[in-house]
Amino acid sequence: MKLVRVFSTVLIAVFFVACNFTEEIHFNQDGTGKMNIGFDGGEMLQMLPSSDSTQLEEVIDSTIVFKDLIRENKDSIAQLSPKQQAELKKLEPFSLHMMMDAEKGIMNFDMFTDFKDVSEVNDAFNAFQSASSVGPTAGSKPMPKNSANEATEVSYSFKKDKFRREAVIKDKELFQQSIDSLETAEMFLSSSTYTFKYHFPKRVKSTNVEEATFSMDGKTMVYEVNFLDMLKDPESIMIEVELEK
Protein backbone atom coordinates (compact mmCIF):
# COMPACT_ATOMS: atom_id res chain seq x y z
CA MET A 1 0.00 0.00 0.00
CA LYS A 2 3.06 2.28 -0.05
CA LEU A 3 2.20 3.40 -3.58
CA VAL A 4 -1.29 4.46 -2.51
CA ARG A 5 0.14 6.30 0.50
CA VAL A 6 2.53 8.26 -1.72
CA PHE A 7 -0.27 9.05 -4.18
CA SER A 8 -2.52 10.31 -1.37
CA THR A 9 0.27 12.58 -0.12
CA VAL A 10 0.61 14.08 -3.57
CA LEU A 11 -3.14 14.65 -3.94
CA ILE A 12 -3.28 16.64 -0.73
CA ALA A 13 -0.48 18.87 -2.04
CA VAL A 14 -1.97 19.29 -5.53
CA PHE A 15 -4.08 22.29 -4.62
CA PHE A 16 -1.32 24.06 -2.72
CA VAL A 17 1.47 24.06 -5.29
CA ALA A 18 1.80 24.80 -8.97
CA CYS A 19 0.61 21.79 -10.95
CA ASN A 20 0.08 20.85 -14.57
CA PHE A 21 -2.61 18.44 -15.75
CA THR A 22 -3.31 17.01 -19.18
CA GLU A 23 -6.68 15.57 -20.12
CA GLU A 24 -6.05 13.35 -23.13
CA ILE A 25 -8.55 11.28 -25.14
CA HIS A 26 -7.85 8.96 -28.06
CA PHE A 27 -10.94 8.20 -30.17
CA ASN A 28 -11.24 5.23 -32.53
CA GLN A 29 -13.41 5.26 -35.64
CA ASP A 30 -16.19 3.31 -33.88
CA GLY A 31 -16.37 5.74 -30.92
CA THR A 32 -14.40 3.58 -28.50
CA GLY A 33 -11.18 4.89 -27.07
CA LYS A 34 -9.00 5.66 -24.09
CA MET A 35 -8.95 8.56 -21.63
CA ASN A 36 -5.95 9.62 -19.59
CA ILE A 37 -5.54 12.27 -16.91
CA GLY A 38 -1.86 13.04 -16.59
CA PHE A 39 -0.21 14.97 -13.77
CA ASP A 40 3.35 16.28 -13.97
CA GLY A 41 4.52 16.85 -10.41
CA GLY A 42 8.22 17.35 -11.05
CA GLU A 43 8.13 20.85 -9.55
CA MET A 44 6.35 19.48 -6.49
CA LEU A 45 9.35 17.35 -5.51
CA GLN A 46 11.19 20.41 -4.29
CA MET A 47 8.21 21.58 -2.23
CA LEU A 48 7.30 18.36 -0.38
CA PRO A 49 8.13 18.31 3.37
CA SER A 50 11.21 16.26 4.20
CA SER A 51 9.04 13.71 6.03
CA ASP A 52 7.14 13.04 2.78
CA SER A 53 10.07 13.26 0.40
CA THR A 54 11.80 10.38 2.19
CA GLN A 55 9.10 8.12 0.75
CA LEU A 56 10.40 8.96 -2.72
CA GLU A 57 14.01 7.92 -2.26
CA GLU A 58 13.54 4.79 -4.36
CA VAL A 59 12.52 4.79 -8.00
CA ILE A 60 8.87 3.81 -8.45
CA ASP A 61 7.44 2.60 -11.74
CA SER A 62 4.21 0.78 -11.01
CA THR A 63 0.50 0.57 -11.85
CA ILE A 64 -2.48 0.37 -9.49
CA VAL A 65 -5.64 -1.26 -10.85
CA PHE A 66 -8.40 0.23 -8.72
CA LYS A 67 -10.85 -2.58 -9.46
CA ASP A 68 -8.42 -5.08 -7.93
CA LEU A 69 -7.53 -2.78 -5.03
CA ILE A 70 -11.19 -2.25 -4.12
CA ARG A 71 -11.92 -5.98 -4.35
CA GLU A 72 -8.98 -6.84 -2.10
CA ASN A 73 -10.20 -4.37 0.53
CA LYS A 74 -13.94 -4.99 0.21
CA ASP A 75 -14.41 -5.81 3.90
CA SER A 76 -12.96 -2.54 5.19
CA ILE A 77 -14.68 -0.58 2.42
CA ALA A 78 -18.03 -2.08 3.45
CA GLN A 79 -17.66 -0.21 6.75
CA LEU A 80 -17.63 3.16 5.00
CA SER A 81 -20.70 5.32 4.53
CA PRO A 82 -22.77 4.77 1.35
CA LYS A 83 -21.49 8.11 0.04
CA GLN A 84 -17.83 7.12 0.53
CA GLN A 85 -18.44 3.74 -1.06
CA ALA A 86 -20.04 5.45 -4.06
CA GLU A 87 -16.94 7.63 -4.45
CA LEU A 88 -14.72 4.55 -4.51
CA LYS A 89 -17.06 2.80 -6.96
CA LYS A 90 -16.36 5.55 -9.49
CA LEU A 91 -12.71 4.51 -9.51
CA GLU A 92 -13.32 0.92 -10.63
CA PRO A 93 -12.84 1.55 -14.38
CA PHE A 94 -9.51 3.33 -13.81
CA SER A 95 -5.90 2.31 -13.43
CA LEU A 96 -3.11 4.54 -12.18
CA HIS A 97 0.48 4.48 -13.41
CA MET A 98 3.08 6.17 -11.20
CA MET A 99 6.60 7.02 -12.26
CA MET A 100 8.78 8.69 -9.62
CA ASP A 101 12.51 9.28 -9.60
CA ALA A 102 13.49 12.01 -7.15
CA GLU A 103 17.09 12.09 -8.35
CA LYS A 104 15.97 12.89 -11.91
CA GLY A 105 13.18 15.22 -10.77
CA ILE A 106 10.43 12.99 -12.17
CA MET A 107 6.99 12.63 -10.56
CA ASN A 108 4.38 11.62 -13.12
CA PHE A 109 0.92 10.17 -12.54
CA ASP A 110 -1.34 8.88 -15.30
CA MET A 111 -4.87 7.79 -14.49
CA PHE A 112 -6.44 6.02 -17.45
CA THR A 113 -9.35 3.91 -18.64
CA ASP A 114 -10.65 2.39 -21.86
CA PHE A 115 -14.23 3.14 -22.88
CA LYS A 116 -16.83 1.85 -25.30
CA ASP A 117 -18.54 5.24 -25.32
CA VAL A 118 -16.94 8.39 -23.92
CA SER A 119 -20.25 9.36 -22.29
CA GLU A 120 -19.63 6.52 -19.83
CA VAL A 121 -16.48 8.15 -18.49
CA ASN A 122 -18.06 11.29 -17.04
CA ASP A 123 -15.58 13.48 -15.14
CA ALA A 124 -12.19 11.78 -15.12
CA PHE A 125 -10.51 14.70 -13.34
CA ASN A 126 -12.93 14.42 -10.42
CA ALA A 127 -12.23 10.69 -10.37
CA PHE A 128 -8.53 11.56 -10.07
CA GLN A 129 -9.32 13.66 -7.01
CA SER A 130 -11.57 10.93 -5.60
CA ALA A 131 -8.65 8.52 -5.63
CA SER A 132 -7.56 10.12 -2.35
CA SER A 133 -10.51 8.31 -0.75
CA VAL A 134 -8.45 5.15 -0.91
CA GLY A 135 -6.11 6.61 1.71
CA PRO A 136 -3.05 4.92 3.21
CA THR A 137 -5.14 1.79 3.70
CA ALA A 138 -8.32 1.35 1.72
CA GLY A 139 -11.30 1.93 3.93
CA SER A 140 -9.63 4.51 6.14
CA LYS A 141 -10.98 8.03 6.52
CA PRO A 142 -10.83 9.74 3.10
CA MET A 143 -8.24 12.43 2.58
CA PRO A 144 -9.63 15.97 2.23
CA LYS A 145 -10.26 17.06 -1.32
CA ASN A 146 -11.65 20.06 -3.14
CA SER A 147 -15.43 20.16 -2.61
CA ALA A 148 -15.88 21.23 -6.23
CA ASN A 149 -15.56 17.51 -6.87
CA GLU A 150 -19.16 17.13 -5.67
CA ALA A 151 -20.40 20.55 -6.76
CA THR A 152 -19.64 20.22 -10.47
CA GLU A 153 -20.26 17.66 -13.17
CA VAL A 154 -18.41 17.23 -16.46
CA SER A 155 -19.93 15.27 -19.33
CA TYR A 156 -18.61 14.10 -22.69
CA SER A 157 -20.33 12.99 -25.88
CA PHE A 158 -19.09 11.88 -29.30
CA LYS A 159 -21.78 11.13 -31.87
CA LYS A 160 -22.04 11.56 -35.63
CA ASP A 161 -18.57 13.12 -35.92
CA LYS A 162 -19.37 15.69 -33.25
CA PHE A 163 -17.58 15.89 -29.90
CA ARG A 164 -18.73 17.91 -26.90
CA ARG A 165 -17.34 18.50 -23.42
CA GLU A 166 -19.19 20.67 -20.94
CA ALA A 167 -19.19 21.36 -17.21
CA VAL A 168 -22.19 22.19 -15.04
CA ILE A 169 -22.27 23.52 -11.47
CA LYS A 170 -24.76 21.29 -9.64
CA ASP A 171 -24.54 22.88 -6.18
CA LYS A 172 -23.75 26.61 -6.20
CA GLU A 173 -23.36 26.87 -2.42
CA LEU A 174 -20.92 23.98 -2.22
CA PHE A 175 -19.09 25.29 -5.26
CA GLN A 176 -18.62 28.69 -3.64
CA GLN A 177 -17.20 26.99 -0.57
CA SER A 178 -14.64 25.26 -2.76
CA ILE A 179 -13.66 28.57 -4.35
CA ASP A 180 -13.27 30.23 -0.95
CA SER A 181 -11.00 27.39 0.17
CA LEU A 182 -8.63 28.12 -2.72
CA GLU A 183 -7.80 31.67 -1.62
CA THR A 184 -4.64 30.67 0.26
CA ALA A 185 -3.39 28.69 -2.74
CA GLU A 186 -4.10 31.24 -5.50
CA MET A 187 -0.49 32.43 -5.62
CA PHE A 188 0.68 28.92 -6.51
CA LEU A 189 -2.25 27.91 -8.72
CA SER A 190 -2.06 31.05 -10.84
CA SER A 191 0.84 29.52 -12.76
CA SER A 192 -0.73 26.08 -13.12
CA THR A 193 -2.14 24.78 -16.38
CA TYR A 194 -4.74 22.29 -17.59
CA THR A 195 -4.28 21.03 -21.15
CA PHE A 196 -6.93 19.33 -23.27
CA LYS A 197 -5.44 17.03 -25.89
CA TYR A 198 -7.90 15.17 -28.11
CA HIS A 199 -6.99 12.70 -30.87
CA PHE A 200 -9.76 12.11 -33.43
CA PRO A 201 -10.04 9.48 -36.20
CA LYS A 202 -10.68 12.22 -38.78
CA ARG A 203 -9.52 15.77 -39.46
CA VAL A 204 -11.17 18.52 -37.43
CA LYS A 205 -13.52 20.59 -39.57
CA SER A 206 -14.39 23.22 -36.94
CA THR A 207 -14.35 24.02 -33.22
CA ASN A 208 -15.68 26.75 -30.96
CA VAL A 209 -12.25 27.08 -29.30
CA GLU A 210 -10.36 29.82 -31.15
CA GLU A 211 -7.17 29.32 -29.11
CA ALA A 212 -6.82 25.63 -30.00
CA THR A 213 -3.85 24.37 -31.99
CA PHE A 214 -3.72 21.33 -34.27
CA SER A 215 -1.31 18.65 -35.46
CA MET A 216 -0.07 18.61 -39.05
CA ASP A 217 -2.66 15.99 -40.04
CA GLY A 218 -5.45 18.01 -38.41
CA LYS A 219 -6.60 15.09 -36.25
CA THR A 220 -5.15 16.16 -32.90
CA MET A 221 -6.43 19.24 -31.08
CA VAL A 222 -4.62 20.89 -28.16
CA TYR A 223 -6.10 23.56 -25.90
CA GLU A 224 -4.36 24.90 -22.78
CA VAL A 225 -6.10 26.93 -20.07
CA ASN A 226 -5.14 28.43 -16.74
CA PHE A 227 -5.92 25.85 -14.04
CA LEU A 228 -7.12 28.42 -11.48
CA ASP A 229 -9.42 30.10 -14.01
CA MET A 230 -10.94 26.71 -14.84
CA LEU A 231 -11.52 25.91 -11.16
CA LYS A 232 -13.22 29.26 -10.59
CA ASP A 233 -15.40 29.09 -13.71
CA PRO A 234 -15.70 25.47 -14.90
CA GLU A 235 -18.76 26.24 -17.03
CA SER A 236 -16.64 28.53 -19.21
CA ILE A 237 -14.82 25.44 -20.53
CA MET A 238 -17.25 24.18 -23.13
CA ILE A 239 -15.58 22.45 -26.05
CA GLU A 240 -17.32 21.52 -29.30
CA VAL A 241 -15.58 19.87 -32.24
CA GLU A 242 -16.97 18.77 -35.60
CA LEU A 243 -15.00 16.39 -37.80
CA GLU A 244 -14.85 16.21 -41.57
CA LYS A 245 -17.14 13.69 -43.23
Coordinates of C-alpha atoms in Angstrom, one line a residue:
M1 CA 0.0 0.0 0.0
K2 CA 3.1 2.3 0.0
L3 CA 2.2 3.4 -3.6
V4 CA -1.3 4.5 -2.5
R5 CA 0.1 6.3 0.5
V6 CA 2.5 8.3 -1.7
F7 CA -0.3 9.1 -4.2
S8 CA -2.5 10.3 -1.4
T9 CA 0.3 12.6 -0.1
V10 CA 0.6 14.1 -3.6
L11 CA -3.1 14.6 -3.9
I12 CA -3.3 16.6 -0.7
A13 CA -0.5 18.9 -2.0
V14 CA -2.0 19.3 -5.5
F15 CA -4.1 22.3 -4.6
F16 CA -1.3 24.1 -2.7
V17 CA 1.5 24.1 -5.3
A18 CA 1.8 24.8 -9.0
C19 CA 0.6 21.8 -11.0
N20 CA 0.1 20.9 -14.6
F21 CA -2.6 18.4 -15.7
T22 CA -3.3 17.0 -19.2
E23 CA -6.7 15.6 -20.1
E24 CA -6.1 13.3 -23.1
I25 CA -8.6 11.3 -25.1
H26 CA -7.9 9.0 -28.1
F27 CA -10.9 8.2 -30.2
N28 CA -11.2 5.2 -32.5
Q29 CA -13.4 5.3 -35.6
D30 CA -16.2 3.3 -33.9
G31 CA -16.4 5.7 -30.9
T32 CA -14.4 3.6 -28.5
G33 CA -11.2 4.9 -27.1
K34 CA -9.0 5.7 -24.1
M35 CA -9.0 8.6 -21.6
N36 CA -5.9 9.6 -19.6
I37 CA -5.5 12.3 -16.9
G38 CA -1.9 13.0 -16.6
F39 CA -0.2 15.0 -13.8
D40 CA 3.3 16.3 -14.0
G41 CA 4.5 16.8 -10.4
G42 CA 8.2 17.4 -11.0
E43 CA 8.1 20.8 -9.6
M44 CA 6.4 19.5 -6.5
L45 CA 9.4 17.3 -5.5
Q46 CA 11.2 20.4 -4.3
M47 CA 8.2 21.6 -2.2
L48 CA 7.3 18.4 -0.4
P49 CA 8.1 18.3 3.4
S50 CA 11.2 16.3 4.2
S51 CA 9.0 13.7 6.0
D52 CA 7.1 13.0 2.8
S53 CA 10.1 13.3 0.4
T54 CA 11.8 10.4 2.2
Q55 CA 9.1 8.1 0.7
L56 CA 10.4 9.0 -2.7
E57 CA 14.0 7.9 -2.3
E58 CA 13.5 4.8 -4.4
V59 CA 12.5 4.8 -8.0
I60 CA 8.9 3.8 -8.4
D61 CA 7.4 2.6 -11.7
S62 CA 4.2 0.8 -11.0
T63 CA 0.5 0.6 -11.9
I64 CA -2.5 0.4 -9.5
V65 CA -5.6 -1.3 -10.8
F66 CA -8.4 0.2 -8.7
K67 CA -10.8 -2.6 -9.5
D68 CA -8.4 -5.1 -7.9
L69 CA -7.5 -2.8 -5.0
I70 CA -11.2 -2.3 -4.1
R71 CA -11.9 -6.0 -4.4
E72 CA -9.0 -6.8 -2.1
N73 CA -10.2 -4.4 0.5
K74 CA -13.9 -5.0 0.2
D75 CA -14.4 -5.8 3.9
S76 CA -13.0 -2.5 5.2
I77 CA -14.7 -0.6 2.4
A78 CA -18.0 -2.1 3.5
Q79 CA -17.7 -0.2 6.7
L80 CA -17.6 3.2 5.0
S81 CA -20.7 5.3 4.5
P82 CA -22.8 4.8 1.4
K83 CA -21.5 8.1 0.0
Q84 CA -17.8 7.1 0.5
Q85 CA -18.4 3.7 -1.1
A86 CA -20.0 5.5 -4.1
E87 CA -16.9 7.6 -4.5
L88 CA -14.7 4.6 -4.5
K89 CA -17.1 2.8 -7.0
K90 CA -16.4 5.5 -9.5
L91 CA -12.7 4.5 -9.5
E92 CA -13.3 0.9 -10.6
P93 CA -12.8 1.6 -14.4
F94 CA -9.5 3.3 -13.8
S95 CA -5.9 2.3 -13.4
L96 CA -3.1 4.5 -12.2
H97 CA 0.5 4.5 -13.4
M98 CA 3.1 6.2 -11.2
M99 CA 6.6 7.0 -12.3
M100 CA 8.8 8.7 -9.6
D101 CA 12.5 9.3 -9.6
A102 CA 13.5 12.0 -7.2
E103 CA 17.1 12.1 -8.3
K104 CA 16.0 12.9 -11.9
G105 CA 13.2 15.2 -10.8
I106 CA 10.4 13.0 -12.2
M107 CA 7.0 12.6 -10.6
N108 CA 4.4 11.6 -13.1
F109 CA 0.9 10.2 -12.5
D110 CA -1.3 8.9 -15.3
M111 CA -4.9 7.8 -14.5
F112 CA -6.4 6.0 -17.4
T113 CA -9.4 3.9 -18.6
D114 CA -10.6 2.4 -21.9
F115 CA -14.2 3.1 -22.9
K116 CA -16.8 1.9 -25.3
D117 CA -18.5 5.2 -25.3
V118 CA -16.9 8.4 -23.9
S119 CA -20.2 9.4 -22.3
E120 CA -19.6 6.5 -19.8
V121 CA -16.5 8.1 -18.5
N122 CA -18.1 11.3 -17.0
D123 CA -15.6 13.5 -15.1
A124 CA -12.2 11.8 -15.1
F125 CA -10.5 14.7 -13.3
N126 CA -12.9 14.4 -10.4
A127 CA -12.2 10.7 -10.4
F128 CA -8.5 11.6 -10.1
Q129 CA -9.3 13.7 -7.0
S130 CA -11.6 10.9 -5.6
A131 CA -8.6 8.5 -5.6
S132 CA -7.6 10.1 -2.4
S133 CA -10.5 8.3 -0.7
V134 CA -8.4 5.1 -0.9
G135 CA -6.1 6.6 1.7
P136 CA -3.1 4.9 3.2
T137 CA -5.1 1.8 3.7
A138 CA -8.3 1.3 1.7
G139 CA -11.3 1.9 3.9
S140 CA -9.6 4.5 6.1
K141 CA -11.0 8.0 6.5
P142 CA -10.8 9.7 3.1
M143 CA -8.2 12.4 2.6
P144 CA -9.6 16.0 2.2
K145 CA -10.3 17.1 -1.3
N146 CA -11.6 20.1 -3.1
S147 CA -15.4 20.2 -2.6
A148 CA -15.9 21.2 -6.2
N149 CA -15.6 17.5 -6.9
E150 CA -19.2 17.1 -5.7
A151 CA -20.4 20.5 -6.8
T152 CA -19.6 20.2 -10.5
E153 CA -20.3 17.7 -13.2
V154 CA -18.4 17.2 -16.5
S155 CA -19.9 15.3 -19.3
Y156 CA -18.6 14.1 -22.7
S157 CA -20.3 13.0 -25.9
F158 CA -19.1 11.9 -29.3
K159 CA -21.8 11.1 -31.9
K160 CA -22.0 11.6 -35.6
D161 CA -18.6 13.1 -35.9
K162 CA -19.4 15.7 -33.2
F163 CA -17.6 15.9 -29.9
R164 CA -18.7 17.9 -26.9
R165 CA -17.3 18.5 -23.4
E166 CA -19.2 20.7 -20.9
A167 CA -19.2 21.4 -17.2
V168 CA -22.2 22.2 -15.0
I169 CA -22.3 23.5 -11.5
K170 CA -24.8 21.3 -9.6
D171 CA -24.5 22.9 -6.2
K172 CA -23.8 26.6 -6.2
E173 CA -23.4 26.9 -2.4
L174 CA -20.9 24.0 -2.2
F175 CA -19.1 25.3 -5.3
Q176 CA -18.6 28.7 -3.6
Q177 CA -17.2 27.0 -0.6
S178 CA -14.6 25.3 -2.8
I179 CA -13.7 28.6 -4.4
D180 CA -13.3 30.2 -0.9
S181 CA -11.0 27.4 0.2
L182 CA -8.6 28.1 -2.7
E183 CA -7.8 31.7 -1.6
T184 CA -4.6 30.7 0.3
A185 CA -3.4 28.7 -2.7
E186 CA -4.1 31.2 -5.5
M187 CA -0.5 32.4 -5.6
F188 CA 0.7 28.9 -6.5
L189 CA -2.2 27.9 -8.7
S190 CA -2.1 31.1 -10.8
S191 CA 0.8 29.5 -12.8
S192 CA -0.7 26.1 -13.1
T193 CA -2.1 24.8 -16.4
Y194 CA -4.7 22.3 -17.6
T195 CA -4.3 21.0 -21.1
F196 CA -6.9 19.3 -23.3
K197 CA -5.4 17.0 -25.9
Y198 CA -7.9 15.2 -28.1
H199 CA -7.0 12.7 -30.9
F200 CA -9.8 12.1 -33.4
P201 CA -10.0 9.5 -36.2
K202 CA -10.7 12.2 -38.8
R203 CA -9.5 15.8 -39.5
V204 CA -11.2 18.5 -37.4
K205 CA -13.5 20.6 -39.6
S206 CA -14.4 23.2 -36.9
T207 CA -14.3 24.0 -33.2
N208 CA -15.7 26.7 -31.0
V209 CA -12.3 27.1 -29.3
E210 CA -10.4 29.8 -31.1
E211 CA -7.2 29.3 -29.1
A212 CA -6.8 25.6 -30.0
T213 CA -3.8 24.4 -32.0
F214 CA -3.7 21.3 -34.3
S215 CA -1.3 18.7 -35.5
M216 CA -0.1 18.6 -39.0
D217 CA -2.7 16.0 -40.0
G218 CA -5.5 18.0 -38.4
K219 CA -6.6 15.1 -36.3
T220 CA -5.2 16.2 -32.9
M221 CA -6.4 19.2 -31.1
V222 CA -4.6 20.9 -28.2
Y223 CA -6.1 23.6 -25.9
E224 CA -4.4 24.9 -22.8
V225 CA -6.1 26.9 -20.1
N226 CA -5.1 28.4 -16.7
F227 CA -5.9 25.9 -14.0
L228 CA -7.1 28.4 -11.5
D229 CA -9.4 30.1 -14.0
M230 CA -10.9 26.7 -14.8
L231 CA -11.5 25.9 -11.2
K232 CA -13.2 29.3 -10.6
D233 CA -15.4 29.1 -13.7
P234 CA -15.7 25.5 -14.9
E235 CA -18.8 26.2 -17.0
S236 CA -16.6 28.5 -19.2
I237 CA -14.8 25.4 -20.5
M238 CA -17.2 24.2 -23.1
I239 CA -15.6 22.5 -26.0
E240 CA -17.3 21.5 -29.3
V241 CA -15.6 19.9 -32.2
E242 CA -17.0 18.8 -35.6
L243 CA -15.0 16.4 -37.8
E244 CA -14.8 16.2 -41.6
K245 CA -17.1 13.7 -43.2

